[in-house]
């Protein structure tokens, strides 16, 4: 007899409700298990001391100076979330994003301190220039063009300073061509052959990054990111992006945002079978928090449903601002 799910026995021999009758049984047959080990928690580092400033559109998410970042990392670790990803907002921005590849930059300082104080936490860094450039673009701007190859050179310098400061993994988020290959070869040349690269491989030009740009102070002063980030309408192109990044040496590939792109995530996981990450971005987080505040949805329930859906679609790893909240729920319901 065929075991294909489309040819199950007919009612009344088969009643699909049988396995839904008790919570014990539902637990036993659940297909997708969300785990704290899947989560990567994003953190925003700013200069100064004792700074902890809430991002207005992201309740519970803060810009923090290194001292508070260390405290936050202790908490993240104690909740059982294994990894964080750092974004930096520098003291000063300029048109070449110097703060991004400064050995004494905010992220580099955070890496050194956290590595020392919370050595078991896994430290990932976002590699991009947009938080560091005065114009808010992800690379060097010439006329109306965001130039590719020169920008990639700066990204390799950024990745190397992160590695030297103690990063465990780098994650280029710029979407320029050839950056994975370039970063791989610079890391290899400097003894970091074993440092993995998680590439933001299929990253879309999305309206869902709005709250992040407040948090990272990285809204472009003119123009937009459509000349390097992907058109939301495309999926075949996403598969080409992912294939290219794998060829260039990406160890983990990411789809971003998550919720409106679950089909992309599913196809990437099916086609390549690579460790695959999904970024549950700032706008996805903010919408849930806002609707929760208005009393329109049960925030906790929607959060867990969203994260489960992302995992069910194929994500091995989920970058999410919900990591701490979801870890607490998983502990409670264990
Ligand atoms: C770029 C970067 C962005 C995000 C992560 N890395 C913003 C952008 O491309 O404008 C967005 C993350 C989010 O919305 O949570 N450095």
Coordinates of C-alpha atoms and ligand atoms in Angstrom, one line a residue:
X1 CA 0.0 0.0 0.0
X2 CA 1.2 3.4 -0.8
X3 CA 2.4 5.4 2.2
X4 CA 2.3 8.7 0.4
X5 CA 0.5 11.3 2.5
X6 CA -2.0 11.9 -0.3
X7 CA -3.3 8.4 -0.2
X8 CA -4.2 7.8 3.4
X9 CA -7.1 5.5 4.2
X10 CA -10.5 7.1 4.0
X11 CA -12.8 8.2 6.7
X12 CA -14.2 6.5 8.9
X13 CA -11.3 4.0 9.1
X14 CA -9.0 6.9 9.5
X15 CA -9.7 9.8 11.8
X16 CA -6.9 12.4 11.9
X17 CA -8.3 13.9 15.0
X18 CA -7.4 10.7 17.0
X19 CA -3.8 12.0 17.5
X20 CA -4.9 15.4 18.6
X21 CA -7.1 14.3 21.5
X22 CA -4.7 14.9 24.4
X23 CA -1.8 17.2 25.0
X24 CA 0.5 14.3 25.9
X25 CA -0.2 12.6 22.6
X26 CA 0.2 15.9 20.7
X27 CA 3.6 16.3 22.3
X28 CA 4.5 12.8 21.2
X29 CA 3.7 13.3 17.6
X30 CA 4.9 16.9 17.1
X31 CA 7.0 17.1 14.0
X32 CA 9.0 20.2 14.7
X33 CA 10.8 20.9 17.9
X34 CA 11.9 24.5 18.5
X35 CA 15.1 24.6 20.6
X36 CA 17.0 27.4 22.3
X37 CA 20.1 26.0 20.5
X38 CA 18.6 27.3 17.2
X39 CA 18.7 31.0 18.3
X40 CA 21.1 33.8 17.6
X41 CA 20.4 37.0 19.5
X42 CA 21.2 40.3 17.8
X43 CA 22.9 43.1 19.8
X44 CA 23.6 46.7 19.1
X45 CA 26.9 48.1 20.4
X46 CA 27.4 51.9 20.9
X47 CA 30.3 53.9 22.3
X48 CA 30.5 55.2 25.8
X49 CA 29.9 53.8 29.3
X50 CA 26.7 52.7 31.0
X51 CA 24.6 53.4 27.9
X52 CA 21.4 51.5 27.6
X53 CA 18.9 53.1 25.3
X54 CA 15.7 51.3 24.2
X55 CA 14.9 51.3 20.5
X56 CA 11.4 52.8 20.4
X57 CA 10.1 50.5 17.8
X58 CA 11.6 47.4 19.4
X59 CA 10.5 47.1 23.0
X60 CA 13.1 45.3 25.1
X61 CA 15.8 45.8 22.5
X62 CA 18.6 48.3 23.5
X63 CA 21.6 50.1 22.1
X64 CA 24.2 49.3 24.7
X65 CA 27.8 50.3 25.5
X66 CA 30.4 47.5 25.9
X67 CA 29.9 47.3 29.7
X68 CA 26.2 46.7 29.4
X69 CA 26.8 44.4 26.4
X70 CA 28.9 42.2 28.6
X71 CA 26.1 42.1 31.2
X72 CA 23.5 41.3 28.5
X73 CA 25.7 38.5 27.2
X74 CA 25.9 36.9 30.7
X75 CA 22.1 36.9 30.7
X76 CA 21.8 35.5 27.2
X77 CA 24.2 32.7 28.0
X78 CA 22.4 31.9 31.3
X79 CA 19.1 31.6 29.4
X80 CA 20.7 28.9 27.3
X81 CA 20.9 30.9 24.0
X82 CA 24.2 29.8 22.5
X83 CA 25.1 32.7 20.2
X84 CA 24.9 36.5 19.6
X85 CA 25.5 38.6 16.5
X86 CA 26.9 42.1 17.0
X87 CA 26.1 45.3 15.1
X88 CA 28.0 48.4 15.8
X89 CA 27.2 52.1 15.8
X90 CA 30.5 54.1 15.7
X91 CA 31.4 57.3 17.5
X92 CA 31.7 59.0 14.1
X93 CA 30.6 58.0 10.6
X94 CA 32.4 59.0 7.4
X95 CA 32.0 58.3 3.7
X96 CA 34.2 55.2 3.8
X97 CA 32.9 53.7 7.0
X98 CA 36.3 53.7 8.8
X99 CA 34.7 52.7 12.1
X100 CA 33.9 49.3 10.6
X101 CA 37.5 48.2 10.2
X102 CA 39.1 50.1 13.1
X103 CA 40.9 47.7 15.5
X104 CA 39.5 49.8 18.3
X105 CA 36.0 50.0 16.8
X106 CA 32.9 49.4 19.0
X107 CA 32.3 45.8 17.8
X108 CA 36.0 45.0 18.1
X109 CA 36.0 46.2 21.7
X110 CA 32.8 44.3 22.5
X111 CA 34.3 41.1 21.1
X112 CA 37.5 41.4 23.3
X113 CA 35.5 42.1 26.4
X114 CA 32.8 39.5 25.9
X115 CA 35.3 36.8 24.8
X116 CA 37.1 37.4 28.1
X117 CA 34.0 37.6 30.4
X118 CA 31.7 35.1 28.7
X119 CA 34.0 32.8 26.9
X120 CA 31.4 30.0 26.3
X121 CA 29.1 32.4 24.3
X122 CA 29.5 32.0 20.5
X123 CA 30.2 35.4 18.9
X124 CA 29.1 36.3 15.4
X125 CA 29.6 39.6 13.7
X126 CA 27.6 41.3 11.0
X127 CA 30.0 42.5 8.3
X128 CA 28.6 45.6 6.5
X129 CA 29.4 49.2 6.2
X130 CA 25.9 50.8 6.4
X131 CA 26.1 51.4 10.1
X132 CA 29.5 53.2 9.6
X133 CA 29.0 55.4 6.6
X134 CA 27.8 58.9 6.8
X135 CA 25.5 58.3 3.8
X136 CA 24.1 55.1 5.3
X137 CA 25.0 52.9 2.3
X138 CA 26.6 49.5 2.5
X139 CA 29.6 50.5 0.5
X140 CA 31.5 53.3 -1.2
X141 CA 29.3 55.7 -3.2
X142 CA 30.6 57.2 -6.5
X143 CA 28.1 59.5 -8.1
X144 CA 24.9 57.5 -8.0
X145 CA 26.5 54.1 -7.8
X146 CA 27.3 52.0 -4.8
X147 CA 30.5 50.5 -6.1
X148 CA 31.2 46.8 -5.7
X149 CA 34.8 45.8 -5.7
X150 CA 36.3 48.6 -3.7
X151 CA 33.6 48.1 -1.1
X152 CA 34.4 44.4 -0.9
X153 CA 38.0 45.3 -0.1
X154 CA 36.8 47.3 2.9
X155 CA 34.5 44.4 4.0
X156 CA 37.5 42.0 4.0
X157 CA 39.3 44.4 6.4
X158 CA 36.3 44.6 8.6
X159 CA 36.0 40.8 8.8
X160 CA 39.7 40.4 9.5
X161 CA 39.6 42.9 12.4
X162 CA 36.6 41.1 13.8
X163 CA 38.4 37.8 13.6
X164 CA 41.5 39.3 15.3
X165 CA 39.4 40.7 18.1
X166 CA 37.9 37.3 18.9
X167 CA 34.9 36.7 16.7
X168 CA 34.0 33.0 16.2
X169 CA 32.1 33.6 12.9
X170 CA 31.6 36.4 10.5
X171 CA 28.4 37.2 8.6
X172 CA 28.6 39.5 5.6
X173 CA 25.2 41.2 5.1
X174 CA 26.0 43.6 2.3
X175 CA 24.9 41.5 -0.8
X176 CA 27.9 42.7 -2.9
X177 CA 29.2 40.2 -5.5
X178 CA 32.3 38.2 -4.6
X179 CA 32.5 39.2 -1.0
X180 CA 32.4 35.7 0.4
X181 CA 35.3 34.6 -1.7
X182 CA 37.3 37.7 -0.8
X183 CA 36.6 37.4 2.9
X184 CA 37.5 33.7 2.8
X185 CA 40.8 34.3 1.2
X186 CA 41.8 37.1 3.6
X187 CA 40.8 35.0 6.6
X188 CA 42.8 32.1 5.2
X189 CA 45.8 34.2 4.6
X190 CA 45.8 35.3 8.2
X191 CA 45.5 31.9 9.9
X192 CA 41.7 31.9 10.3
X193 CA 41.1 28.9 8.0
X194 CA 38.7 27.4 10.6
X195 CA 36.5 30.4 11.0
X196 CA 33.1 29.8 9.4
X197 CA 31.3 32.4 7.2
X198 CA 27.6 32.7 7.4
X199 CA 26.5 34.6 4.3
X200 CA 23.4 36.7 4.1
X201 CA 22.9 34.9 0.8
X202 CA 19.4 35.7 -0.2
X203 CA 18.7 39.1 1.4
X204 CA 15.8 41.0 0.0
X205 CA 15.3 44.8 -0.3
X206 CA 12.7 44.8 2.4
X207 CA 10.5 47.3 4.2
X208 CA 10.7 45.0 7.2
X209 CA 14.2 46.4 8.1
X210 CA 12.6 49.7 9.2
X211 CA 13.0 49.3 13.0
X212 CA 16.6 48.0 12.6
X213 CA 17.6 51.1 10.8
X214 CA 16.5 53.1 13.9
X215 CA 18.4 50.7 16.1
X216 CA 21.5 50.8 13.9
X217 CA 21.1 54.4 12.8
X218 CA 21.7 53.2 9.2
X219 CA 18.9 54.7 7.1
X220 CA 20.3 55.7 3.8
X221 CA 20.4 59.5 3.4
X222 CA 19.5 59.2 -0.3
X223 CA 18.5 56.4 -2.6
X224 CA 17.8 52.8 -1.4
X225 CA 19.4 49.4 -1.4
X226 CA 17.7 48.0 -4.5
X227 CA 20.9 47.9 -6.5
X228 CA 22.4 45.2 -4.3
X229 CA 19.6 43.6 -2.2
X230 CA 17.2 41.3 -4.0
X231 CA 13.8 42.1 -5.5
X232 CA 11.1 40.6 -3.3
X233 CA 9.4 39.0 -6.3
X234 CA 12.4 36.7 -7.2
X235 CA 13.1 33.2 -6.1
X236 CA 15.2 31.6 -8.9
X237 CA 17.6 34.4 -8.4
X238 CA 17.8 33.6 -4.7
X239 CA 18.9 30.1 -5.6
X240 CA 21.6 31.5 -7.8
X241 CA 22.8 33.8 -5.0
X242 CA 22.9 30.9 -2.6
X243 CA 24.7 28.6 -5.1
X244 CA 27.3 31.3 -5.7
X245 CA 27.9 32.0 -2.0
X246 CA 28.4 28.2 -1.4
X247 CA 30.9 28.1 -4.3
X248 CA 32.7 31.0 -2.8
X249 CA 33.1 29.3 0.5
X250 CA 30.0 30.1 2.7
X251 CA 29.5 27.5 5.5
X252 CA 26.0 28.6 6.4
X253 CA 23.6 30.4 4.1
X254 CA 20.9 32.8 5.2
X255 CA 17.5 33.9 3.9
X256 CA 16.3 37.3 5.1
X257 CA 13.6 38.3 6.1
X258 CA 12.0 35.1 7.3
X259 CA 8.2 35.3 7.4
X260 CA 7.4 36.6 4.0
X261 CA 10.1 34.4 2.4
X262 CA 9.4 30.9 3.9
X263 CA 9.0 29.5 0.4
X264 CA 12.6 30.8 -0.4
X265 CA 13.8 29.2 2.8
X266 CA 12.1 25.9 2.0
X267 CA 13.6 25.8 -1.5
X268 CA 17.1 26.7 -0.3
X269 CA 17.1 24.0 2.3
X270 CA 15.6 21.4 -0.1
X271 CA 18.0 22.2 -3.0
X272 CA 21.3 22.6 -1.2
X273 CA 20.9 20.8 2.1
X274 CA 23.3 23.3 3.7
X275 CA 23.1 24.6 7.3
X276 CA 20.5 27.3 6.7
X277 CA 19.7 30.3 8.8
X278 CA 16.7 32.6 8.6
X279 CA 16.7 36.2 9.9
X280 CA 13.4 37.0 11.7
X281 CA 14.0 40.7 11.2
X282 CA 13.2 43.8 13.2
X283 CA 9.9 44.6 11.4
X284 CA 8.6 41.1 12.0
X285 CA 9.4 41.5 15.7
X286 CA 8.0 45.1 15.9
X287 CA 4.6 44.1 14.3
X288 CA 4.1 41.4 16.9
X289 CA 5.0 43.7 19.8
X290 CA 2.8 46.5 18.5
X291 CA -0.2 44.2 18.0
X292 CA 0.4 42.8 21.4
X293 CA 0.4 46.2 23.0
X294 CA -2.9 47.0 21.2
X295 CA -4.4 43.8 22.6
X296 CA -4.9 42.5 19.1
X297 CA -2.9 39.3 19.3
X298 CA -1.5 37.1 22.1
X299 CA 2.1 38.1 21.7
X300 CA 3.7 35.0 23.2
X301 CA 1.6 32.6 21.2
X302 CA 2.2 34.4 18.0
X303 CA 5.9 34.6 18.7
X304 CA 6.2 30.8 19.2
X305 CA 4.0 30.1 16.2
X306 CA 6.2 32.3 14.1
X307 CA 9.5 30.7 15.2
X308 CA 8.0 27.2 14.8
X309 CA 6.9 28.1 11.3
X310 CA 10.4 29.3 10.4
X311 CA 11.9 26.1 11.7
X312 CA 9.3 23.9 10.0
X313 CA 10.1 25.7 6.7
X314 CA 13.7 24.6 6.9
X315 CA 15.7 26.9 9.2
X316 CA 18.4 25.3 11.3
X317 CA 19.3 28.6 12.9
X318 CA 17.1 31.6 13.6
X319 CA 18.4 35.1 14.1
X320 CA 15.7 36.7 16.3
X321 CA 15.0 39.5 18.7
X322 CA 12.7 37.1 20.4
X323 CA 15.5 34.7 21.4
X324 CA 15.4 35.6 25.1
X325 CA 11.6 35.7 25.4
X326 CA 11.3 32.4 23.5
X327 CA 14.0 30.7 25.6
X328 CA 12.0 31.6 28.7
X329 CA 8.9 30.1 27.2
X330 CA 10.7 26.9 26.2
X331 CA 12.1 26.6 29.7
X332 CA 8.7 27.1 31.3
X333 CA 6.9 24.6 29.0
X334 CA 9.5 22.0 29.1
Ligands
LIG1 C1 22.9 45.5 7.2 C2 21.8 44.8 7.9 C3 20.5 45.1 7.9 C4 19.9 44.2 8.8 C5 20.9 43.3 9.2 N1 22.1 43.7 8.6 C6 19.7 46.3 7.4 C7 19.7 46.7 6.0 O1 20.1 45.9 5.1 O2 19.3 47.8 5.8 C8 18.4 44.2 9.1 C9 18.0 43.4 10.3 C10 16.7 43.6 10.8 O3 15.8 44.3 10.2 O4 16.4 43.1 11.9 N2 24.0 45.7 8.0

